[in-house]
Coordinates of C-alpha atoms in Angstrom, one line a residue:
X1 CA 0.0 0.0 0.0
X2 CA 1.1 3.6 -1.0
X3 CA 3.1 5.2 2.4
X4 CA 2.6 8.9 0.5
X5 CA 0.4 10.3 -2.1
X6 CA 1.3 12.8 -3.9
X7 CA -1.2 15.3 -5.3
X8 CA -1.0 16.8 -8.6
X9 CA -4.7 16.9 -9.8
X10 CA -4.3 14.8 -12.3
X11 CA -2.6 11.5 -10.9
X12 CA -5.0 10.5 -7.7
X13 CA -6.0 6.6 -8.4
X14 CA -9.0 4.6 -6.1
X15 CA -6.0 2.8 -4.9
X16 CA -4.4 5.6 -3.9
X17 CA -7.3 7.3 -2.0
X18 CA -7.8 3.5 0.1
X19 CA -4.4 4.5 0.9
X20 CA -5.3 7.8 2.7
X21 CA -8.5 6.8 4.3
X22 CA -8.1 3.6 5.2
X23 CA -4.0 3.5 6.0
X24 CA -3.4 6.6 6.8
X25 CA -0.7 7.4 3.7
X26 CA 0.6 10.7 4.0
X27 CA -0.5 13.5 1.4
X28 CA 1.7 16.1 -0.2
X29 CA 1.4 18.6 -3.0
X30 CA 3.3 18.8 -5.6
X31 CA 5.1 21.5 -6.9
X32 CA 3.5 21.9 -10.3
X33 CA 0.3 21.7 -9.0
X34 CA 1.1 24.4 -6.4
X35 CA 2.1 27.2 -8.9
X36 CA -1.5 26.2 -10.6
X37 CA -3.0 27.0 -7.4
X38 CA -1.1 30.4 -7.2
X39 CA -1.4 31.4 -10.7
X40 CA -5.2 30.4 -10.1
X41 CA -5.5 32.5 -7.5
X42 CA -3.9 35.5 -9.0
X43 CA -6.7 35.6 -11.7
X44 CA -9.2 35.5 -8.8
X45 CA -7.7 38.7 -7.3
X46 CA -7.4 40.4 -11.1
X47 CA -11.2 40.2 -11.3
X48 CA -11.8 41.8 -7.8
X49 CA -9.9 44.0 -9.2
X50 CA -11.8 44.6 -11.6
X51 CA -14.8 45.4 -10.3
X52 CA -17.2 42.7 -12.4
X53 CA -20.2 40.8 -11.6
X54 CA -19.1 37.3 -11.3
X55 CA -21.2 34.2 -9.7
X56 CA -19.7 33.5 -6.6
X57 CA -16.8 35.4 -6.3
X58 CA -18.9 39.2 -6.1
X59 CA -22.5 37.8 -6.1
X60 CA -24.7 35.7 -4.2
X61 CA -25.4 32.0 -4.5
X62 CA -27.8 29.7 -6.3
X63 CA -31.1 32.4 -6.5
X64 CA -29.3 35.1 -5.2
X65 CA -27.1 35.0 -8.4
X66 CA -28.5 38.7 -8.8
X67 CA -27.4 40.1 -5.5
X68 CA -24.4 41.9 -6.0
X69 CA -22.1 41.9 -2.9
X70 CA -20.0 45.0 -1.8
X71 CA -16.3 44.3 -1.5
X72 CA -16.0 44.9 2.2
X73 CA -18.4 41.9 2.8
X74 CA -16.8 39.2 0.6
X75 CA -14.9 37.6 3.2
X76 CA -18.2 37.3 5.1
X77 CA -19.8 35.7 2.1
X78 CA -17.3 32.8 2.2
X79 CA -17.7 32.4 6.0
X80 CA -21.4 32.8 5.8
X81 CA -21.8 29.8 2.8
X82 CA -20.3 27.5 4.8
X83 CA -22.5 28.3 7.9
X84 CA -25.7 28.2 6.0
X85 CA -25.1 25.3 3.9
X86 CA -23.8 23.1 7.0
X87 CA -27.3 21.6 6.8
X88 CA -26.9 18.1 6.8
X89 CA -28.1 15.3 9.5
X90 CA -28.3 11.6 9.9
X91 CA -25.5 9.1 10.2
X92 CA -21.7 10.5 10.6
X93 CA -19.2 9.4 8.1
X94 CA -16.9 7.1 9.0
X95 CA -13.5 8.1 9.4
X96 CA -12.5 6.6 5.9
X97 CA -15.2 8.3 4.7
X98 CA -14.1 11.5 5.5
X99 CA -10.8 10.9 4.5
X100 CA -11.5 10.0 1.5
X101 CA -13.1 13.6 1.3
X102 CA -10.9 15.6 2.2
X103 CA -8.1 14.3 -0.1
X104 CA -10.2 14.2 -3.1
X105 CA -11.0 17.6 -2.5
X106 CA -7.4 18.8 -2.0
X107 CA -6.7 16.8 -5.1
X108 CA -9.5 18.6 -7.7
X109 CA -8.3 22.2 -5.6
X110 CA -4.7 21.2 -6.9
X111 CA -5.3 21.4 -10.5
X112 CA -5.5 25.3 -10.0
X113 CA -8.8 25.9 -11.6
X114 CA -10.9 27.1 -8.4
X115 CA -9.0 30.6 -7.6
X116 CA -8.1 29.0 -4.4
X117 CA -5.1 30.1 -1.6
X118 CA -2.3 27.7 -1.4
X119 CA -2.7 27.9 2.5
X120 CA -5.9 26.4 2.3
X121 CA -5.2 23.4 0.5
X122 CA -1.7 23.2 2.6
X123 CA -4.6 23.6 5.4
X124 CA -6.5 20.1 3.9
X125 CA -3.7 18.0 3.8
X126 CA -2.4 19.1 7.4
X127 CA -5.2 18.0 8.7
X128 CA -4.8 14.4 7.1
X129 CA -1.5 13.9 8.6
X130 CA -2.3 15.2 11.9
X131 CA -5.1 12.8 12.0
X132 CA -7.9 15.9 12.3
X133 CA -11.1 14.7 11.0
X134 CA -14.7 16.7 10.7
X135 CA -17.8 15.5 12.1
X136 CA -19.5 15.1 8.8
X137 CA -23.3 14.0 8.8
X138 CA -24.3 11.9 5.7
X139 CA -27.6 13.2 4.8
X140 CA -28.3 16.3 3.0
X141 CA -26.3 16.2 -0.4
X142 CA -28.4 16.5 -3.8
X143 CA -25.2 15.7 -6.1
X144 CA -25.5 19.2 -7.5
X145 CA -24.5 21.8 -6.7
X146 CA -22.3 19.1 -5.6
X147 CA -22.1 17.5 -2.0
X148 CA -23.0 20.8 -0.9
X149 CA -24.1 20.2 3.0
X150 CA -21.5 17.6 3.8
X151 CA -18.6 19.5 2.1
X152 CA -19.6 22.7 4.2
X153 CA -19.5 20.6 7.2
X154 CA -16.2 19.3 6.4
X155 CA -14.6 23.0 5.8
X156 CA -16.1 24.4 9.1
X157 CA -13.3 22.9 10.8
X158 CA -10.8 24.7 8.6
X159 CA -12.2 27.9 9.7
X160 CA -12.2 27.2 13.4
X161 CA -15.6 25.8 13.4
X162 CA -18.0 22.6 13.4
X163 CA -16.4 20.0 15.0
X164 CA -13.6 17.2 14.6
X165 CA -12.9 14.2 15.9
X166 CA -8.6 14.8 16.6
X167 CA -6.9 12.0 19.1
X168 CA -10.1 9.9 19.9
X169 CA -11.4 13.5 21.0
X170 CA -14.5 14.8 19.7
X171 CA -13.7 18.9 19.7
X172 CA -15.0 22.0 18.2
X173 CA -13.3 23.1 15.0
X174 CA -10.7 25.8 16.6
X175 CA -10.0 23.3 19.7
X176 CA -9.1 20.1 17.4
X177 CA -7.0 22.5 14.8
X178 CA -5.1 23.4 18.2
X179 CA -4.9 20.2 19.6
X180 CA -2.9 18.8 16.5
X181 CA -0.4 22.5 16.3
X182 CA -2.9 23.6 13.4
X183 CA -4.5 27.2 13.1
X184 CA -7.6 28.1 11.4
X185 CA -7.9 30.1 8.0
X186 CA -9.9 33.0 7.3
X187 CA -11.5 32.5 3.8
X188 CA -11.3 35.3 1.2
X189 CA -13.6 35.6 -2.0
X190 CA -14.2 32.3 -3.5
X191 CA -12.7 30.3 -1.7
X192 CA -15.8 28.9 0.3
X193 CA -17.4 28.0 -3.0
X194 CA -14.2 26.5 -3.8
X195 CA -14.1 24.1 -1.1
X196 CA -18.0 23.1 -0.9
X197 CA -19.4 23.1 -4.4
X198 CA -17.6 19.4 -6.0
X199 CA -18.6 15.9 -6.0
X200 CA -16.2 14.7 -3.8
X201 CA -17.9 13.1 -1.2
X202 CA -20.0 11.0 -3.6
X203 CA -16.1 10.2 -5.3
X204 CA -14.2 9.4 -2.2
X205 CA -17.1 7.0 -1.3
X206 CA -16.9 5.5 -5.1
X207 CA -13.5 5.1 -4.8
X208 CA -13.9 3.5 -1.7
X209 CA -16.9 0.9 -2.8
X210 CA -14.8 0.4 -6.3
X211 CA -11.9 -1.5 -4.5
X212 CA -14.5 -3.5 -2.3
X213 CA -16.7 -4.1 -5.3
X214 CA -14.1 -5.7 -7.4
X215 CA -12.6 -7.4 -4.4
X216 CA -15.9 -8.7 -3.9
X217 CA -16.4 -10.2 -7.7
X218 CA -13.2 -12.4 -6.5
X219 CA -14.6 -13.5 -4.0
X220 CA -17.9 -14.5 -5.8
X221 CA -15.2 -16.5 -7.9
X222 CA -13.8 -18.3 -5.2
X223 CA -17.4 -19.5 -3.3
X224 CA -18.7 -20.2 -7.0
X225 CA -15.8 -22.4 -7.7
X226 CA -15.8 -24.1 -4.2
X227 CA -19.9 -24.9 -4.7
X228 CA -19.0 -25.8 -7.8
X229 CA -17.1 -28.7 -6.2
X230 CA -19.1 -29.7 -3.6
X231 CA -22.0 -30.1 -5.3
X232 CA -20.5 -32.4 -7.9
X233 CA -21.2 -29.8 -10.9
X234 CA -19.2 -29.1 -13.9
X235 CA -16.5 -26.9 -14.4
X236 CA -17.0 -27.2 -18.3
X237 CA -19.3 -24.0 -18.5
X238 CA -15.6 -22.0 -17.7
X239 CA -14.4 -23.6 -20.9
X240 CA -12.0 -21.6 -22.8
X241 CA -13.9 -22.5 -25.8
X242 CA -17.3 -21.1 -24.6
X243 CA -16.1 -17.2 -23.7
X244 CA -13.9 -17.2 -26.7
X245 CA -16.8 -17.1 -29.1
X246 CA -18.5 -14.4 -26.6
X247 CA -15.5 -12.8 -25.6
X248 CA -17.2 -10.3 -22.7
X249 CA -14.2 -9.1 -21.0
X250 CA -15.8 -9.7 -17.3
X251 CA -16.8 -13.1 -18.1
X252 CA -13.5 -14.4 -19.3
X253 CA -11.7 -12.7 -16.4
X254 CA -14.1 -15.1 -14.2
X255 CA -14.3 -18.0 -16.4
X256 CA -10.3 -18.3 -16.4
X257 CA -10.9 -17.5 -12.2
X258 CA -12.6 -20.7 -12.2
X259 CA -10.4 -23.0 -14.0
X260 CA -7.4 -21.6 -11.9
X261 CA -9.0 -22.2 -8.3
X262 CA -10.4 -26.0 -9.4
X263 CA -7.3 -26.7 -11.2
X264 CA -5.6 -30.4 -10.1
X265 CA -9.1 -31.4 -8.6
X266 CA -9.7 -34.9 -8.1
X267 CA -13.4 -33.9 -7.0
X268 CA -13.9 -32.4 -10.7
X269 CA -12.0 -35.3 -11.9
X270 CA -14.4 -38.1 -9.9
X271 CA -17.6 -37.4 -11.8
X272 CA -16.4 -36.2 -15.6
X273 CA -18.3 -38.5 -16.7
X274 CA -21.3 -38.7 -14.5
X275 CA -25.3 -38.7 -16.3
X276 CA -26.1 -35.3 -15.4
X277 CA -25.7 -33.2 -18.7
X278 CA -26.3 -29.8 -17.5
X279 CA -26.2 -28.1 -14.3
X280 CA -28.7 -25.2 -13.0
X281 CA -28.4 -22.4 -14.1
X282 CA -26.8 -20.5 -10.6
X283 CA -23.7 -23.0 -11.5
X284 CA -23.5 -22.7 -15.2
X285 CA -23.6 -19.3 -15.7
X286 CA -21.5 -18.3 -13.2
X287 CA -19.2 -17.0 -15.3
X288 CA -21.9 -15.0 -17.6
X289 CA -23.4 -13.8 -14.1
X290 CA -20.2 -12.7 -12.7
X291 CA -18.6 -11.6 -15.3
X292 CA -21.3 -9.0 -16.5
X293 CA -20.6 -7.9 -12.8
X294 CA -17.2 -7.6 -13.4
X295 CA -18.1 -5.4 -16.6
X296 CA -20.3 -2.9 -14.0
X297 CA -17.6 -2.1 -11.6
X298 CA -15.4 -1.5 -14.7
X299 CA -17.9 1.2 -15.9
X300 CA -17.4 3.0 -12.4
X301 CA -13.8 3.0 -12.3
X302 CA -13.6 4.5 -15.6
X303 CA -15.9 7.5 -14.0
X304 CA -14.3 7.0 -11.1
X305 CA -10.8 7.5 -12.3
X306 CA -11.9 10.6 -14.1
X307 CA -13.5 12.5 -11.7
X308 CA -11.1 12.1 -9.1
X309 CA -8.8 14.3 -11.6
X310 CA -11.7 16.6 -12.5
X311 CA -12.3 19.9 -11.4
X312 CA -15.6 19.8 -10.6
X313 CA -16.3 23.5 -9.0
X314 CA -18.4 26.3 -9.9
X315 CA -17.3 28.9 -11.7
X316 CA -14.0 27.4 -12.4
X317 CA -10.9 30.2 -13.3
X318 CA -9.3 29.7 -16.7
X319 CA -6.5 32.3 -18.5
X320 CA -8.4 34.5 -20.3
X321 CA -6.7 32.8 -23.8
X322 CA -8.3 29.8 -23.0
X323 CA -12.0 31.5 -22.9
X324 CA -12.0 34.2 -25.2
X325 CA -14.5 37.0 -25.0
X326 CA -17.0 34.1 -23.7
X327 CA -16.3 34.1 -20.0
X328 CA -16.3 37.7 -17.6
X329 CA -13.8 37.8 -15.2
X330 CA -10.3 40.5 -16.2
X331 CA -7.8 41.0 -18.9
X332 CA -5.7 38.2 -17.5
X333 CA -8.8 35.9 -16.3
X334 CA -11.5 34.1 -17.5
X335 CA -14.7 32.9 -15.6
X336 CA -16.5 30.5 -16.0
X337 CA -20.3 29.2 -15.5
X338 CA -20.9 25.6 -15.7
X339 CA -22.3 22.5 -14.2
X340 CA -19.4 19.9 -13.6
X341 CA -20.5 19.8 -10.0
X342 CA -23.0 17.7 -11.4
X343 CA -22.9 14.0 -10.4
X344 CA -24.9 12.3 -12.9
X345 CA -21.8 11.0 -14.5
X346 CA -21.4 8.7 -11.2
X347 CA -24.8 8.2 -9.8
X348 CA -25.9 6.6 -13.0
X349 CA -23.2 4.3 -12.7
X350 CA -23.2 3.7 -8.9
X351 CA -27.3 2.7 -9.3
X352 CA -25.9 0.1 -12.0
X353 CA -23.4 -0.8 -9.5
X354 CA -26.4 -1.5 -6.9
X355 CA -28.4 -3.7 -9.7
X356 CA -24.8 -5.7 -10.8
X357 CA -23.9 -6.6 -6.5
X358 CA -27.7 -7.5 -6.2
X359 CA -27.2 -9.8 -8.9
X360 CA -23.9 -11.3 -7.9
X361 CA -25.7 -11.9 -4.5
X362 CA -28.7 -13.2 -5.7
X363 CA -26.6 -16.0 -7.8
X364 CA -24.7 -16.9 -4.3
X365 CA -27.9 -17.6 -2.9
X366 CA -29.0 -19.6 -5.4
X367 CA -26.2 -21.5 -5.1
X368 CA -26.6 -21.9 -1.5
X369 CA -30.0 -23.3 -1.7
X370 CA -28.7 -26.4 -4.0
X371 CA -26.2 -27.1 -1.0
X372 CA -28.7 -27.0 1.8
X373 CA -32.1 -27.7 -0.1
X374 CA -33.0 -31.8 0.3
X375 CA -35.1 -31.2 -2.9
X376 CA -31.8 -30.1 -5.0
X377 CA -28.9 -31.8 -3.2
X378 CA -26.6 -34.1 -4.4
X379 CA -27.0 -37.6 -2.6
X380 CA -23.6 -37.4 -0.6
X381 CA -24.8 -33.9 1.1
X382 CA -27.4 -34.2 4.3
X383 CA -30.6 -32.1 4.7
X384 CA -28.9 -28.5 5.5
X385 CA -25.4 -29.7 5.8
X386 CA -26.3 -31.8 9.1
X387 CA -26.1 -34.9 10.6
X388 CA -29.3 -36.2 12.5
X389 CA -31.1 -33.5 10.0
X390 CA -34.5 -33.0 11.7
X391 CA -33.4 -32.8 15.1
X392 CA -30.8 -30.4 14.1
X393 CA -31.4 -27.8 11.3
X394 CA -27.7 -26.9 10.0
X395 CA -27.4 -24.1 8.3
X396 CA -31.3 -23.8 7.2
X397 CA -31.9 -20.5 8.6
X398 CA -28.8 -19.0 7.5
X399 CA -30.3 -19.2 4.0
X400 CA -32.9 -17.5 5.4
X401 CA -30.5 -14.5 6.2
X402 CA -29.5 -14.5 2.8
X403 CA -32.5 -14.2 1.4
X404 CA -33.7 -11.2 3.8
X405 CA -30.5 -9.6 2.8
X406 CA -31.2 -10.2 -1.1
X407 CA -34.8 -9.2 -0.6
X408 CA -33.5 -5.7 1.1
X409 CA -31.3 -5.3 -2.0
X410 CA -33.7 -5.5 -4.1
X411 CA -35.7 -2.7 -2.5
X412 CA -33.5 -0.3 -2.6
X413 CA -34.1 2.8 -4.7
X414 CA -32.7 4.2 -7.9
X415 CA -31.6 7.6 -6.6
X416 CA -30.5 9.0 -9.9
X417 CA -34.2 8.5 -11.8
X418 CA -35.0 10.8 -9.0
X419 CA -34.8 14.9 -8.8
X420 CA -36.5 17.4 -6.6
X421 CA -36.0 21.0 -7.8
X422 CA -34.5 23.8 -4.6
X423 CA -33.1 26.9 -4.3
X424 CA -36.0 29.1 -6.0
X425 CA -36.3 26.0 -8.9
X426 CA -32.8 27.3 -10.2
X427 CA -31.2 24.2 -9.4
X428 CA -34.1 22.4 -11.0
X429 CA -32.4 19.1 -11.7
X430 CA -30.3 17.7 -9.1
X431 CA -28.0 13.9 -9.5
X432 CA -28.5 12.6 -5.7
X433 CA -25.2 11.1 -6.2
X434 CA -24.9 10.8 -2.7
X435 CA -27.5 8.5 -2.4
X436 CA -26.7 6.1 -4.9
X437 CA -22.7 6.1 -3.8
X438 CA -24.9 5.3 -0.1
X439 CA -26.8 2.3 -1.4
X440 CA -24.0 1.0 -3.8
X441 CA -22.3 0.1 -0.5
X442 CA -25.0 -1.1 1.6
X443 CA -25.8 -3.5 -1.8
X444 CA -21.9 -4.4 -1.4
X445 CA -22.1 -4.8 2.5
X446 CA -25.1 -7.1 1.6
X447 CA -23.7 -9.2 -0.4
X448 CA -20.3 -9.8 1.1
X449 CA -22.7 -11.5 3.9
X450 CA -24.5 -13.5 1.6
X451 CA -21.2 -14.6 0.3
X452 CA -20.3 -15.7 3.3
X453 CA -23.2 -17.6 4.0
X454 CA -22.3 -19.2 0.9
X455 CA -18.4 -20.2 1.9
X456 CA -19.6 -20.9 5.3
X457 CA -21.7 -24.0 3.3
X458 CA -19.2 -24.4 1.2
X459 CA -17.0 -25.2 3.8
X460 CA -19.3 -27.4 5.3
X461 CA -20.6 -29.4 2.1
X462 CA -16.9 -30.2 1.5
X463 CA -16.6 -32.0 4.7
X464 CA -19.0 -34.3 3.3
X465 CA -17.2 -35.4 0.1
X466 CA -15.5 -38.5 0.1
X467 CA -12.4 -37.5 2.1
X468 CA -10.1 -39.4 -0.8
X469 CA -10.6 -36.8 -3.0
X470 CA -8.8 -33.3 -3.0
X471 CA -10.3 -30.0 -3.9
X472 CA -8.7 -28.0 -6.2
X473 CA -5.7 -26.2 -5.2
X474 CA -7.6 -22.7 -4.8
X475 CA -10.5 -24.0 -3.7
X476 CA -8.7 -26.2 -0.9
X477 CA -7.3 -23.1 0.0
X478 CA -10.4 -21.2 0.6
X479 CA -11.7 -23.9 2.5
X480 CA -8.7 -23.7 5.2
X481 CA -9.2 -20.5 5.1
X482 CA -12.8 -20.6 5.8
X483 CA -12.3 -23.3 8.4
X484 CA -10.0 -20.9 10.5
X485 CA -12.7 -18.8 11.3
X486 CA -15.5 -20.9 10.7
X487 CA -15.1 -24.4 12.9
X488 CA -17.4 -27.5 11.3
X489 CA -20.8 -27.6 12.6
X490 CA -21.0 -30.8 14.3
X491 CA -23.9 -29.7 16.3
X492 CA -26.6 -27.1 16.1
X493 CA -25.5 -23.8 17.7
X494 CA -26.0 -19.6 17.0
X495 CA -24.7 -19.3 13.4
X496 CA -24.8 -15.5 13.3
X497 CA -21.2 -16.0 14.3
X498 CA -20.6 -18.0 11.8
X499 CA -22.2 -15.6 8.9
X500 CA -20.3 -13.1 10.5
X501 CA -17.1 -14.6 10.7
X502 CA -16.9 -15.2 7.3
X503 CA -18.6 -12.1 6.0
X504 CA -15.6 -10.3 8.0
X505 CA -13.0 -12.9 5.6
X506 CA -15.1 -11.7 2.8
X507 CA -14.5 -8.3 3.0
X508 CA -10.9 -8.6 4.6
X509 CA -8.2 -8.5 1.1
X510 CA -6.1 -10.8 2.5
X511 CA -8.8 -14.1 2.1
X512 CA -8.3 -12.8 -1.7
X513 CA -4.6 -13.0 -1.0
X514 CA -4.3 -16.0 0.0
X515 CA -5.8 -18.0 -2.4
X516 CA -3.7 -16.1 -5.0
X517 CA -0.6 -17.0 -3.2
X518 CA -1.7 -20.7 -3.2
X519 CA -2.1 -20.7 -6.8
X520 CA 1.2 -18.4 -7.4
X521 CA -0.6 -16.5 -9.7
X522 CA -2.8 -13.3 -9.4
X523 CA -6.4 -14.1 -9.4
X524 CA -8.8 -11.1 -11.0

């Protein structure tokens, strides 16, 4: 993992923002990208100078676009956006979360497009490294103008106020800026907008959910393979052959994922020529299933990737040659009016993301049912993967976890079909963003525990296959690691430590790991 990132606006990856907010890599700025932010900044005071209207800088905000503001209140403009639009309640971010905040909005200040100070963004990253982190509710974002509410929030700290969580200590603003040897800014004309109008929370939490998701397709791979297995089915449907004449990128990635875990089977091997022709559908189109999956999370990174580079502010600062006579602003600046604040671009893609992880947990259910299910099972498995089935019920009701967690997925909504119009009806179509980025990773938490549930049978279904025979080599290996968590149920006893045990190896990268390293090749 990364130790430092270095941010240039143009370079920040997903990987390198799990750095920051989950491991605690340090952030610097580099040099290019602070003479952007100077020059930037430069043009900002040329049109105060000037003496022109321009949105944000000398006028009000969203329907107070027409209210001019006199120069000796500009700095109290900037103080009084962020007051007003801390608006947001509900559930804290997590401490990731907000990480991953504040460096993708340092990152999008650095490409020098948003007329911002240099000591503000210095301000940013500071408060990274020292470990100072705003109390950021979740609820109150629209996508556009941005994560409005829980950006203000965020920058109230930089200005002495809100609060921040600094050493385990939950402080007001001026007291955790203290407590870490910081000191508080005072904003001057745009610089408010600069920091609170961006998509940046719904990015940070993309970024965030991307690495999980496409952990998580892996680890679909693995429990497909290992039911695969146990249940005597084929691994013919991963053919080379098949995905060459439909060559879907996603679905050879997890076709080829399959043949490397059940490679050297003598399970596979015991029933090649059995009398079943086909198997069900939740075993051979796995790799269709998964793979199409695989093709969704690929569609948000490539948003995901961009926007992290983006500057996403409003009005962004160009050199006047860049504009032309377009754009007010001075002789040397150029000002621009636009709507790349707008998160459309992600919460589209984050809603498809919700729709792909409710499909890759509904397969894993499916596939859980033919292990437990008396009506589906292969002869050599018991009623529910227990002995003296009747007067014990095995894993029965964990199924029934699954299913509450697959029917809960299915609920959820489709924030980006939706828009409510605010501010006067000028910002009369808004992304929600925020909300989709929200239930992308409740569909990902979701399914990570139905995935367990799945290895947990896995697990247990292989304990019930002639012991002669030997898993494949990856699949072996899941199942040790499985059963270091997960002891064999020999006896009826509270399985929610069992679904949570392994819903915790799900979502941990090293059971991923592991079963690469046992293969000595990268699995994808």
């Amino acid at each position: 993992m990364t130790a430092e990132v270095v941010l240039d606006g143009e370079s920040l990856t997903p990987a390198d923002v799990v750095a920051v907010a989950r491991s605690g890599a340090t952030v610097t700025v580099a040099e290019t990208a602070r003479e952007r932010i100077r020059e930037s900044r430069e043009r900002v005071e040329s049109v105060l100078d000037s003496g022109e209207a321009v949105y944000g800088v000398t006028t009000g905000f969203g329907d107070l676009v027409d209210e001019r503001i006199p120069h000796a209140d500009l700095d109290d403009l900037q103080r009084n956006l962020l007051r007003s639009h801390a608006a947001a309640v509900g559930r804290e971010l997590t401490t990731a979360e907000v990480r991953a905040m504040l460096v993708t909005r340092a990152n999008t200040l650095a490409k020098g497009y948003s007329g911002i100070r240099e000591s503000v963004v210095d301000l940013l990253v500071a408060m990274l490294d020292a470990g100072v982190h705003p109390v950021v509710p979740s609820r109150g974002s629209l996508g556009a103008s941005g994560d409005l509410a829980p950006l203000a929030h965020m920058s109230l700290v930089l200005i002495g106020e809100g609060e921040a969580e600094v050493g385990g200590d939950r402080l007001p603003g001026d007291e955790a800026l203290d407590a870490a040897g910081l000191e508080p800014v005072t904003l001057r004309a745009k610089e408010g907008l600069a920091l609170i109008n961006g998509t940046q929370l719904t990015v940070g939490v993309a970024a965030l959910l991307l690495t999980d998701a496409e952990r998580l397709v892996t680890v679909a791979d693995i429990a497909g393979a290992l039911t695969t297995e146990v249940t005597l089915s084929s691994t013919v449907p991963s053919h080379e052959a098949i995905t060459a004449v439909r060559p879907h990128a996603g679905q050879a990635a997890s076709a080829r994922n399959v043949r490397r875990l059940t490679a050297d089977s003598d399970v596979v091997e015991s029933h090649r020529n059995c009398d079943r022709v086909q198997d069900a559908y939740a075993m051979r189109c796995l790799p269709q299933v998964h793979g199409a999956v695989r093709d969704a999370v690929a569609h948000l990174r490539e948003a995901v990737e961009v926007e992290l580079n983006s500057a996403t502010d409003n009005p962004l600062v160009f050199p006047r040659e860049a504009v032309g006579d377009r754009a007010s602003g001075s002789d040397s600046a150029g000002v621009l009016s636009g709507g790349n604040f707008h998160g459309a671009v992600l919460a589209m893609r984050l809603d498809y993301l919700t729709n792909a992880l409710t499909e890759l947990a509904a397969i894993s259910e499916r596939r859980t049912d033919r292990m437990l299910n008396p009506n589906l099972q292969e002869p050599h498995l018991p009623p529910f993967l227990t002995e003296r089935s009747g007067v014990r019920s095995g894993y029965m009701i964990a199924q029934y976890t699954a299913a509450a967690l697959l029917n809960e997925c299915r609920s959820f909504g489709r924030p980006s079909m939706d828009n409510t119009p605010v501010s006067g009806n000028q910002e009369d179509h808004v992304s929600m963003s925020a909300q989709s980025a929200y239930l992308a990773r409740n569909a990902a938490r979701n399914a990570a525990a139905i995935l367990g549930v799945e290895l947990c049978c896995g697990a247990q279904a292989a304990d019930f296959v002639d012991d002669a025979l030997e898993l494949g080599v990856g699949s072996a290996e899941a199942y040790d690691a499985v059963r270091a968590v997960v002891p064999k149920l020999t006896t009826d006893r509270p399985v929610h430590e069992d679904i949570e045990a392994a819903g915790a190896l799900v979502e941990s990268p090293a059971f991923t790991e592991r079963v690469a390293a046992a293969l000595d090749e990268e699995l994808e």
